[in-house]
CSV table of C-alpha atoms and ligand atoms in Angstrom, one decimal:
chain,number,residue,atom,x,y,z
A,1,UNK,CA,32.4,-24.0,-3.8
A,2,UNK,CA,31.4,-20.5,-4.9
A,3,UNK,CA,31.7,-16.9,-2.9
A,4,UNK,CA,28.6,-14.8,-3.3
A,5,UNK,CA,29.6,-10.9,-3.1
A,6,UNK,CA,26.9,-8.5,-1.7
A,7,UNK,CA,26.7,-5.2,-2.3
A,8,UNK,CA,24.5,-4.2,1.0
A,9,UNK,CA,23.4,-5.6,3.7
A,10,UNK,CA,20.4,-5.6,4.6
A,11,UNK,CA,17.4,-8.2,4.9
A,12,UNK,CA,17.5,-8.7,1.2
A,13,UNK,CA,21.4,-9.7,1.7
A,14,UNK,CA,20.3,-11.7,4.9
A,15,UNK,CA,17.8,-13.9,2.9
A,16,UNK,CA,20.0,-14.6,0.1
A,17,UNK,CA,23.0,-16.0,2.0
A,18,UNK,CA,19.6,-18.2,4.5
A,19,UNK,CA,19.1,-19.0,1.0
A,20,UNK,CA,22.3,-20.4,-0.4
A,21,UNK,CA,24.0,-21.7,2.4
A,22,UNK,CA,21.9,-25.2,1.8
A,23,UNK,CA,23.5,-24.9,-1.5
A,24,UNK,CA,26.9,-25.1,-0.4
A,25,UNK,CA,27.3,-21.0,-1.0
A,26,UNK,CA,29.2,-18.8,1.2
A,27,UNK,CA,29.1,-15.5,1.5
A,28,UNK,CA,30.7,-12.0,1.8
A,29,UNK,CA,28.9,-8.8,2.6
A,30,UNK,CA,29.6,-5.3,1.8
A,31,UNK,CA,28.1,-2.5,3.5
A,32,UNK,CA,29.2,0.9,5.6
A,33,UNK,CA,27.2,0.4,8.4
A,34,UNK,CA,28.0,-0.9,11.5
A,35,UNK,CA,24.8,-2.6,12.4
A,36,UNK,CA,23.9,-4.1,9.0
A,37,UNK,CA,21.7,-7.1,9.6
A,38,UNK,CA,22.6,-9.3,6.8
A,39,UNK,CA,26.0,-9.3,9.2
A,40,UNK,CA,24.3,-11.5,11.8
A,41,UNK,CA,24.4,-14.8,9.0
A,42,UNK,CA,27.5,-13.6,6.8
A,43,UNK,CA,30.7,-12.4,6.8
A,44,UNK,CA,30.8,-8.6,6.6
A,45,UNK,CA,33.5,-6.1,5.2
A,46,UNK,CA,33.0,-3.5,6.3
A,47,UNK,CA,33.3,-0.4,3.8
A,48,UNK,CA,31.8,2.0,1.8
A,49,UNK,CA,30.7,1.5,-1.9
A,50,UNK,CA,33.0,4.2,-2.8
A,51,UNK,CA,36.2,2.8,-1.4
A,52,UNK,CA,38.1,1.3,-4.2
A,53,UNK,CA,40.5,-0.5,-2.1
A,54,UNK,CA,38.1,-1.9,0.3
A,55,UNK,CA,36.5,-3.3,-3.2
A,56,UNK,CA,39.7,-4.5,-4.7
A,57,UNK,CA,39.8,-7.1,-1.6
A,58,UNK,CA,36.4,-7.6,-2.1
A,59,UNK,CA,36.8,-8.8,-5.3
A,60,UNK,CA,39.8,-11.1,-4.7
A,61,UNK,CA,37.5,-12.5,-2.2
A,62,UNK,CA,34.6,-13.5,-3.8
A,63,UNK,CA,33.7,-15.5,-7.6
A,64,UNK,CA,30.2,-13.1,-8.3
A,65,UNK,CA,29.0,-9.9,-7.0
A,66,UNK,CA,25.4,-9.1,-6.8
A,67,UNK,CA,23.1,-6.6,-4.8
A,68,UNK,CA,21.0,-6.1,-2.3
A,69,UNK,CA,20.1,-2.7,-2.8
A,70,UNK,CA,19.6,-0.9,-6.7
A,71,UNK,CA,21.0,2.6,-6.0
A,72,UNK,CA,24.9,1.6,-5.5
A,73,UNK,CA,26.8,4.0,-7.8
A,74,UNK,CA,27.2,3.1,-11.4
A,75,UNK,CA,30.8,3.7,-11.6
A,76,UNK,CA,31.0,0.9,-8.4
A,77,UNK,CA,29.3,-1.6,-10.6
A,78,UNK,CA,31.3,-0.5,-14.0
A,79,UNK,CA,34.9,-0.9,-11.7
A,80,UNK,CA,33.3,-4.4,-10.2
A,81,UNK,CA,32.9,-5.9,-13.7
A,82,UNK,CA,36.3,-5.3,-14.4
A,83,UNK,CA,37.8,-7.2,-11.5
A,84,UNK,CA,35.2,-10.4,-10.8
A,85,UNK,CA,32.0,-11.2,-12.3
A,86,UNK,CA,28.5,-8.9,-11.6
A,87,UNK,CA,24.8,-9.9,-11.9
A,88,UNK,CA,23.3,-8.0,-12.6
A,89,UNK,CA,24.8,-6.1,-15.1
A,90,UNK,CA,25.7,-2.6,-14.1
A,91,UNK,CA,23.5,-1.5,-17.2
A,92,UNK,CA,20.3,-3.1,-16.3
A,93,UNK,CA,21.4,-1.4,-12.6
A,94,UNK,CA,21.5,2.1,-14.0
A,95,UNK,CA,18.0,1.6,-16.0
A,96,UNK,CA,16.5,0.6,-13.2
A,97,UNK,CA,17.8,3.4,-11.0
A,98,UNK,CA,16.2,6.3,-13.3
A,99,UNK,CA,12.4,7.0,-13.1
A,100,UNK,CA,12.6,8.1,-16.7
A,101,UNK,CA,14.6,5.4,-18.5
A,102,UNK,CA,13.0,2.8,-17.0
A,103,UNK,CA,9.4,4.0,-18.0
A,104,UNK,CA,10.6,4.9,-21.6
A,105,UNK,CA,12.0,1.1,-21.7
A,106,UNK,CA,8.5,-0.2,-20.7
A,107,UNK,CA,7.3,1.7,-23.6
A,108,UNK,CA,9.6,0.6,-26.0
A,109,UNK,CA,8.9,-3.0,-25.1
A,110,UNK,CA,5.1,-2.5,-25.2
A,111,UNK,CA,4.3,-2.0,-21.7
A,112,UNK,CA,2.4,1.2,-21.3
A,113,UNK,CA,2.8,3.5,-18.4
A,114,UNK,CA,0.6,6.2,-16.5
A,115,UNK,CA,1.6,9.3,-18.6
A,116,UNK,CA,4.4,11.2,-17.1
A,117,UNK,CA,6.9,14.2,-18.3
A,118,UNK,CA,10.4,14.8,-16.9
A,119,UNK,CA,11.1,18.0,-15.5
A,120,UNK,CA,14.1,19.7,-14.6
A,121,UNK,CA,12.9,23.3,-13.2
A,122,UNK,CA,10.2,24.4,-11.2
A,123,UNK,CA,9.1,25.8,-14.6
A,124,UNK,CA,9.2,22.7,-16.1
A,125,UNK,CA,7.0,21.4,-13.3
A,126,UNK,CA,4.6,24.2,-14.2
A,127,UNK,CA,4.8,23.0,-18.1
A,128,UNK,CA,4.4,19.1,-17.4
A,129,UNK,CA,1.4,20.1,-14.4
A,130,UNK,CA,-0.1,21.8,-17.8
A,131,UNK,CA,0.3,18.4,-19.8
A,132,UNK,CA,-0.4,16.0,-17.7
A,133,UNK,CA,-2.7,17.7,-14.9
A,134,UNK,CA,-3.8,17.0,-11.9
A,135,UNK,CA,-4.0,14.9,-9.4
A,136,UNK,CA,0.2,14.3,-10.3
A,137,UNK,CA,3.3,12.5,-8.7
A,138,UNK,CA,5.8,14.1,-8.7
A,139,UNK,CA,9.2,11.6,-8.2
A,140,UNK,CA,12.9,11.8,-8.5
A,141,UNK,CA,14.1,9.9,-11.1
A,142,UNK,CA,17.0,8.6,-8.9
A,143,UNK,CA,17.1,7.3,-5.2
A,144,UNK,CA,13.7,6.8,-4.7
A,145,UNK,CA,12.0,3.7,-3.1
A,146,UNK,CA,9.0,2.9,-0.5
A,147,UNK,CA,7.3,6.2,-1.5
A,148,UNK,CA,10.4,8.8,-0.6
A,149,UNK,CA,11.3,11.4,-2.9
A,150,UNK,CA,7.7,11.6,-4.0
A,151,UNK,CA,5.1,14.2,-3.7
A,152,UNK,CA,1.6,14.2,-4.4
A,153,UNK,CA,0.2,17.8,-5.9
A,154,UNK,CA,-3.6,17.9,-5.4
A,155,UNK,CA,-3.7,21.6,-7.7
A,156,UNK,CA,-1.6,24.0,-9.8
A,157,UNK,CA,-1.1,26.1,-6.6
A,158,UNK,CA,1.7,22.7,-5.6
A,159,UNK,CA,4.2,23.2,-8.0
A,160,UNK,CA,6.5,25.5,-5.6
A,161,UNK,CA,6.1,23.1,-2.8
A,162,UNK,CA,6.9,20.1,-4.5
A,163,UNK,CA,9.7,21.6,-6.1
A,164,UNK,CA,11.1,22.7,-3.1
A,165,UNK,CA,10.0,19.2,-1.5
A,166,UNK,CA,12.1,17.3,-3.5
A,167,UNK,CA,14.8,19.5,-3.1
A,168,UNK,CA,15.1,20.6,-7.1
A,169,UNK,CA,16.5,17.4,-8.2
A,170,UNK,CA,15.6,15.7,-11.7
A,171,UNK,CA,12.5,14.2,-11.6
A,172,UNK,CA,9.5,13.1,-13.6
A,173,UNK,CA,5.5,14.1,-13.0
A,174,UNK,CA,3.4,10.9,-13.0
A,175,UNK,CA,-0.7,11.1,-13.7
A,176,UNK,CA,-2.0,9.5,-10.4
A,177,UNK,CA,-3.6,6.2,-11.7
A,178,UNK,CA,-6.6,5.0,-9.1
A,179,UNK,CA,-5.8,2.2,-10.0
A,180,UNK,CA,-7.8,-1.3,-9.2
A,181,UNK,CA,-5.3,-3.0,-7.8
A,182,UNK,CA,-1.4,-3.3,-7.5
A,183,UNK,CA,0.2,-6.3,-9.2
A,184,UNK,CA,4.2,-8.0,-9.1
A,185,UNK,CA,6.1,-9.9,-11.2
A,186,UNK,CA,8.7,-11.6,-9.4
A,187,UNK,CA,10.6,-13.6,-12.1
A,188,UNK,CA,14.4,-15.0,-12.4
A,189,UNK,CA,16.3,-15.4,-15.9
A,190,UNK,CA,19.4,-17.9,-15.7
A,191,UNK,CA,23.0,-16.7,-17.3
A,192,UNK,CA,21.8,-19.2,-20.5
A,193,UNK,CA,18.3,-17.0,-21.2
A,194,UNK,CA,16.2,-19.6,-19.4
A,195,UNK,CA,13.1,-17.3,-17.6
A,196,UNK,CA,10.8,-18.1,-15.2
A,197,UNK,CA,8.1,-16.7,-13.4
A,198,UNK,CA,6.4,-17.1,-10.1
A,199,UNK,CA,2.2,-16.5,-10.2
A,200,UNK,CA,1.1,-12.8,-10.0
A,201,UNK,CA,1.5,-11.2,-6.5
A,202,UNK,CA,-1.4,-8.8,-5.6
A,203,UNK,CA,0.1,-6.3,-3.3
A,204,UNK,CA,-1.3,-3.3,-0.8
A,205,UNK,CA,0.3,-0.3,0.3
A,206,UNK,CA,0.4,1.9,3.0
A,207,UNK,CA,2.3,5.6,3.0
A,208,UNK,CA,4.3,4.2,0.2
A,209,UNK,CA,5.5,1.0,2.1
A,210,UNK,CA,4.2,-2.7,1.1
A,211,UNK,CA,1.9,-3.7,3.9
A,212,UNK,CA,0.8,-7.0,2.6
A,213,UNK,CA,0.4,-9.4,-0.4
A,214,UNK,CA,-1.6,-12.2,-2.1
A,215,UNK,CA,0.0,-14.9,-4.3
A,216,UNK,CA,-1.2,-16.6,-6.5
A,217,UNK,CA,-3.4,-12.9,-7.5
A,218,UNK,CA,-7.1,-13.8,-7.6
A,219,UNK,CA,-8.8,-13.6,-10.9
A,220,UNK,CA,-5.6,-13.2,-12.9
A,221,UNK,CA,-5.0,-15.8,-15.4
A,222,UNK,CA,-6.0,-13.4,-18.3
A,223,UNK,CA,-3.0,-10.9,-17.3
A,224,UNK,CA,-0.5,-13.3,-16.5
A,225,UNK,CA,0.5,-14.3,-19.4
A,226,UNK,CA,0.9,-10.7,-20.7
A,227,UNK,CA,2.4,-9.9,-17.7
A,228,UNK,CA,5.0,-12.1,-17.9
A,229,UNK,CA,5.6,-11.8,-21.2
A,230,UNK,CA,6.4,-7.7,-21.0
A,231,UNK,CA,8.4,-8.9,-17.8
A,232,UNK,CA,10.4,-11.4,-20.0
A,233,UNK,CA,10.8,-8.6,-23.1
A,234,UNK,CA,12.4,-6.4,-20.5
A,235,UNK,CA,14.7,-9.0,-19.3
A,236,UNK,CA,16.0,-9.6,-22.3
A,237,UNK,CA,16.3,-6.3,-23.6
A,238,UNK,CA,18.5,-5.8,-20.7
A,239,UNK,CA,20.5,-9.2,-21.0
A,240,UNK,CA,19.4,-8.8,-17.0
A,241,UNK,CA,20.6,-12.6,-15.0
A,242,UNK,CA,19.2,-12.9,-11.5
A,243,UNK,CA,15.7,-12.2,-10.3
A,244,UNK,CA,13.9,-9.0,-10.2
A,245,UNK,CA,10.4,-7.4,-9.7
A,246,UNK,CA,7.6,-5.9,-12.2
A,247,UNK,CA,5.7,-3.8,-10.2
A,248,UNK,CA,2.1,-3.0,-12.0
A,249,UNK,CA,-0.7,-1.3,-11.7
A,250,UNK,CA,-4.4,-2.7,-12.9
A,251,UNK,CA,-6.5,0.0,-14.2
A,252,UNK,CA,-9.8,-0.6,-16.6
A,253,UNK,CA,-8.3,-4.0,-16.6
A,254,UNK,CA,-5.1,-3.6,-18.2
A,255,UNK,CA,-1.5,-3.2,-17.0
A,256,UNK,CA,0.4,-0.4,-16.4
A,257,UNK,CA,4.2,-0.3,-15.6
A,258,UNK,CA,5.0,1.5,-12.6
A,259,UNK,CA,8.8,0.3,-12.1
A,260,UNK,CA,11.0,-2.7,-12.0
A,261,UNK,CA,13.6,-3.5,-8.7
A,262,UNK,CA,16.3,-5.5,-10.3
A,263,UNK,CA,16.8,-7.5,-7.1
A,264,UNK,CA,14.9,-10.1,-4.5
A,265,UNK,CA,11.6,-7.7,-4.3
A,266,UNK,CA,9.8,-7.2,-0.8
A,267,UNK,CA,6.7,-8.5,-2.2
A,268,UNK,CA,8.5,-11.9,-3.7
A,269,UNK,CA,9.1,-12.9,0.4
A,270,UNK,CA,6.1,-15.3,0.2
A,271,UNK,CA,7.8,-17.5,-2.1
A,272,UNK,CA,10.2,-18.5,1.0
A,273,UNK,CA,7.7,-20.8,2.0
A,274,UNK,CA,5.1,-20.6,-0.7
A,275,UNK,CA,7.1,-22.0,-3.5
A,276,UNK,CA,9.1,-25.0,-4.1
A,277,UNK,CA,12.1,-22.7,-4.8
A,278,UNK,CA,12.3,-19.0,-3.1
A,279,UNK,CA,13.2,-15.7,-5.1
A,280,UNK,CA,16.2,-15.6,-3.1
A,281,UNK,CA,17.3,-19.5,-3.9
A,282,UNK,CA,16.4,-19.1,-7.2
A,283,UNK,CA,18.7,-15.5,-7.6
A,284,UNK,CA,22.0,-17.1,-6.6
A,285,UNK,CA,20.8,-19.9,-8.8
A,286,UNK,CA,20.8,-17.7,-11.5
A,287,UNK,CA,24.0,-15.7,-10.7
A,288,UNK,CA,25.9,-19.0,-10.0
A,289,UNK,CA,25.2,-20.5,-13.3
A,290,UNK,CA,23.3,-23.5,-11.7
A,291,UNK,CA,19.8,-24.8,-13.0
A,292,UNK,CA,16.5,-22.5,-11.8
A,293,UNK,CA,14.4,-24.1,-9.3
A,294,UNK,CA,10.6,-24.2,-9.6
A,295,UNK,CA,8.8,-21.3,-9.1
A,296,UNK,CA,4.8,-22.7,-8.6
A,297,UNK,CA,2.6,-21.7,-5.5
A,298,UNK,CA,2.3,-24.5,-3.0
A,299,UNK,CA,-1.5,-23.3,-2.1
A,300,UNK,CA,-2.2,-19.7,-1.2
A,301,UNK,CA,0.1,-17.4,0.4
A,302,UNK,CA,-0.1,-14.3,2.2
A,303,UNK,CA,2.7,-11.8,3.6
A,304,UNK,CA,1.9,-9.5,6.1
A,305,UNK,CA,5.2,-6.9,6.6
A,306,UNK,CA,6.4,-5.5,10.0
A,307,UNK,CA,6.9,-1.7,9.6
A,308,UNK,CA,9.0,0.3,12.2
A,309,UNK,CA,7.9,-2.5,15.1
A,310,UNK,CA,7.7,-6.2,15.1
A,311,UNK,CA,4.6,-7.5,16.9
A,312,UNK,CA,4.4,-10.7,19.1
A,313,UNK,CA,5.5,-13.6,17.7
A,314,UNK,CA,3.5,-15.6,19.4
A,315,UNK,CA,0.5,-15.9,17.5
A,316,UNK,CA,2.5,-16.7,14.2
A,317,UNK,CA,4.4,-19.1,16.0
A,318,UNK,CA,1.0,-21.1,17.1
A,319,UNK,CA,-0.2,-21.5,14.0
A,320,UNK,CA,0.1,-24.1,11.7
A,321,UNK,CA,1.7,-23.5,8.6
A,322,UNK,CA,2.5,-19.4,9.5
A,323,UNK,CA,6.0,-18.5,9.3
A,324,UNK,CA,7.8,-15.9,11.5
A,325,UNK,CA,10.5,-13.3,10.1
A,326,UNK,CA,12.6,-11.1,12.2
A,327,UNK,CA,15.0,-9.4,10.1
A,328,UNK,CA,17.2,-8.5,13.2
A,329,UNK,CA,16.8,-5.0,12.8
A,330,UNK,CA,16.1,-2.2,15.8
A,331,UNK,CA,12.6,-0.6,15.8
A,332,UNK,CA,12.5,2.7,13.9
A,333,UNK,CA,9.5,4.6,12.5
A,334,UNK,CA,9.0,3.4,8.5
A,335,UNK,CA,11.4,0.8,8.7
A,336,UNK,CA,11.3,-2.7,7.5
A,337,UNK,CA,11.6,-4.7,10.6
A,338,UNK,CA,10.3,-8.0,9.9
A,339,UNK,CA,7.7,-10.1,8.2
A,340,UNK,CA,5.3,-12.8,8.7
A,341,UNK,CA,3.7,-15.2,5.9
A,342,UNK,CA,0.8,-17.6,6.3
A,343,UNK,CA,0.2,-20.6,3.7
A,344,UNK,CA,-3.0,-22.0,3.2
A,345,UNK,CA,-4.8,-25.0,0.8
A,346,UNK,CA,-6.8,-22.1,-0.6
A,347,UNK,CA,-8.6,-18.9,-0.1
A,348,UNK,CA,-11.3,-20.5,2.7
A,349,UNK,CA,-8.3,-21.6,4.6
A,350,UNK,CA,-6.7,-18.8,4.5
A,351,UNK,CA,-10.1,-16.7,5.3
A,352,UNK,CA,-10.0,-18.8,8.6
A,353,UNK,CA,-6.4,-18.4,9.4
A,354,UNK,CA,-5.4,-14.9,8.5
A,355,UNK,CA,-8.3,-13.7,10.2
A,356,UNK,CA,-7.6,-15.6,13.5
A,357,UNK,CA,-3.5,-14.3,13.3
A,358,UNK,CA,-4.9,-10.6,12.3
A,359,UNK,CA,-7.1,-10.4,15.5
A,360,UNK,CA,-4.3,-12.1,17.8
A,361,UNK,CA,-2.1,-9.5,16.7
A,362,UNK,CA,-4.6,-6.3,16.5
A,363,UNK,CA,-4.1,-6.4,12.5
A,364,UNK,CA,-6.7,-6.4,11.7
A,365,UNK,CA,-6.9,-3.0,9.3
A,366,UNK,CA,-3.9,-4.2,7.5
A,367,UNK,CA,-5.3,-7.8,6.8
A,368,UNK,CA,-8.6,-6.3,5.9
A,369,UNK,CA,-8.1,-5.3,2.5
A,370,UNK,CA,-6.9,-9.0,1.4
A,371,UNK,CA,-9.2,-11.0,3.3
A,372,UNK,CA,-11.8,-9.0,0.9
A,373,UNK,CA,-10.3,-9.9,-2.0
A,374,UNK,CA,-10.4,-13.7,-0.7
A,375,UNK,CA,-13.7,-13.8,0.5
A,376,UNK,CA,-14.8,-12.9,-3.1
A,377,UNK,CA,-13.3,-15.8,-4.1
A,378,UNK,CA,-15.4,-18.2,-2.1
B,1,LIG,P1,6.8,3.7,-6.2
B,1,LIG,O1,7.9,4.1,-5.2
B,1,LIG,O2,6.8,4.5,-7.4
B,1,LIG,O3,6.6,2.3,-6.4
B,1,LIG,O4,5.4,4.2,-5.4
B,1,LIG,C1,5.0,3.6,-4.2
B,1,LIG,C2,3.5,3.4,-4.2
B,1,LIG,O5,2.8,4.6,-4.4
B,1,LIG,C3,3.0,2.5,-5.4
B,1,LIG,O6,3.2,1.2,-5.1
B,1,LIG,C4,1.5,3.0,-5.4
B,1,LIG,O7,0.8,2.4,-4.4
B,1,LIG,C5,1.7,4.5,-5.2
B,1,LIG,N1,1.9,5.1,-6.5
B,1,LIG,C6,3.0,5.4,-7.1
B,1,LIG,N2,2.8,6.0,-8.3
B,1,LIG,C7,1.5,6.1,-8.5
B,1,LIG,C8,0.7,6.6,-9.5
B,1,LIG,N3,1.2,7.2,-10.7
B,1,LIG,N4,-0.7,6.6,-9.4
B,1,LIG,C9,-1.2,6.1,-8.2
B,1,LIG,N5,-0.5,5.6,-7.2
B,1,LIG,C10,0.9,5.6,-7.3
């Protein structure tokens, strides 16, 4: 029997340890805060990241350590790999946690990107606004995620406030891309190489934040394959064991990298009920050394996330084949509260259900963009 470490817990942490205790897994949480959810179905120690003798036990308590969350401190994951084992590794953690080397890794594996610049001065800002224009996204490179540390400059005459927005840190200007659509890769490679990928995710935003997603992605069996392969190339330039997210942009009809999570991924939550194996299952698969699970669709699936409040339940919980999930978190404005996914035979069926679910719960803006997408497909 194998100890599963956690660094953070949150729902990701939560899921994972649902995920594995089938699988004989326990589990061990770390995380400063007192009311981290993931607590609720695991053991928690609680401590902060930084606390080397809070880790030391940690270590002597668990056979792997993995992560819930991509911005724990590099020197944490460098100091965990000397005392117990760590997927993934704290390198493919500390590409992943910078804007710019991440991006120049797409490149270098073939992947292109919207063009960006890094800048390091307001001046800088003012040179890389001259290259790469305007509309531009400004981000910092580090400790970013559901749109914070971002800011959007419209004209030349944003360059002071963004600067000052972000606070000065280093960051890198992105072209805004309207893009067609938003595309994921959620895909899982084993300690022996072994990769697999579940079908594209088509995802929406809102402020930022994933509001819902589509899987299998209508009309996308020409950019799978690429897809997956770039998502593979990365994954092996980065030795990376676990599963972990491709997040892409569609424009003119060809992929863009926008960045890579290298963790369970927000819009991988349909796969819970929508594949034969989950993202989560098939993570501490990978980081446990046991055989990957299959990652097909069973039918259509759609996840609609809870931000800041969960709805009622009760119109999920009448419907066939809808699944209910409160993370066990208290309300709070941008938060990631909960989610809901509904399966479906295929894009009619889900037509009929998502609509009936999106009205019961007053949804209906948020389920509007992907029941257009589906009714195209009918
Ligand atoms: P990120 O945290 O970089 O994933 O950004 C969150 C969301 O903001 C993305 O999923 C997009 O919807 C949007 N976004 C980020 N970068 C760009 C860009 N360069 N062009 C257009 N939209 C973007």
């Amino acid at each position: 029997m194998s100890t599963i470490g956690i660094l953070g817990g949150g729902q990701l942490a939560r899921m994972l340890a649902l995920a594995g205790a089938p699988l004989g897994l326990r589990f061990l949480v770390v995380d400063s805060s007192t009311d981290a959810c993931a607590a609720q179905v695991a053991p928690l120690l609680r401590a902060d990241w930084r606390d080397f003798d809070a880790l030391a036990d940690f270590a002597k308590r668990i056979d792997v350590a993995t992560f819930d969350f991509e911005n724990v401190p590099a020197d944490t994951a460098h100091w965990l790999t000397e005392h117990t084992q760590v997927f993934p590794n704290p390198r493919a953690l500390s590409i992943s946690q910078d804007r710019l080397a991440e991006k120049t890794l797409f490149r270098q594996i073939g992947l292109d990107t919207p063009a960006f610049a890094a800048v390091d001065s307001s001046e800088g800002l003012a040179r890389a606004v001259d290259e790469i224009g305007v509309p531009s996204i400004l981000k910092t490179r580090r400790l970013g995620y559901d749109g914070k540390g971002q800011f959007r400059l419209r004209s030349r005459d944003d360059v002071d406030a963004a600067w000052q927005a972000l606070g000065g840190a280093p960051s890198i200007l992105e072209a805004f891309v309207p893009f067609e659509r938003e595309l994921s890769v959620i895909a899982v490679r084993a300690r022996n190489g072994e990769f697999r990928a579940y079908p594209l995710t088509q995802n929406w935003h809102a402020d930022g934040i994933l509001s819902a997603s589509l899987a299998p992605a209508p009309d996308s069996e020409a950019l799978a394959p690429v897809a997956f392969a770039h998502a593979r190339r990365i994954a092996e330039e980065l030795d990376y064991v676990g599963t972990f997210a491709l997040e892409l942009f569609v424009k003119d009809g060809k992929l863009l990298g926008n960045e890579m999570a290298p963790r369970v991924h927000n819009s991988g939550h349909w796969t819970i009920e929508g594949a034969p194996s989950s993202q989560f299952e098939n993570h501490v698969r990978a980081v446990c050394g046991l055989p990957l699970g299959d990652t097909s669709a069973l039918g259509v699936s759609v996840m609609l996330n809870w931000i800041g409040e969960l709805p009622s339940a009760q119109a999920v919980l009448a419907e066939p084949r809808a699944h209910w999930h409160d993370y066990g978190k208290s309300p709070r404005a941008g938060r990631k509260v909960g989610h809901a996914t509904l399966r479906a035979a295929d894009a009619r069926e889900m037509i009929e259900r998502l609509s009936r679910v999106a009205r019961a719960l007053g949804r209906e803006e948020q389920a509007a963009p992907v029941l257009a997408v589906l009714h195209k497909q009918v």
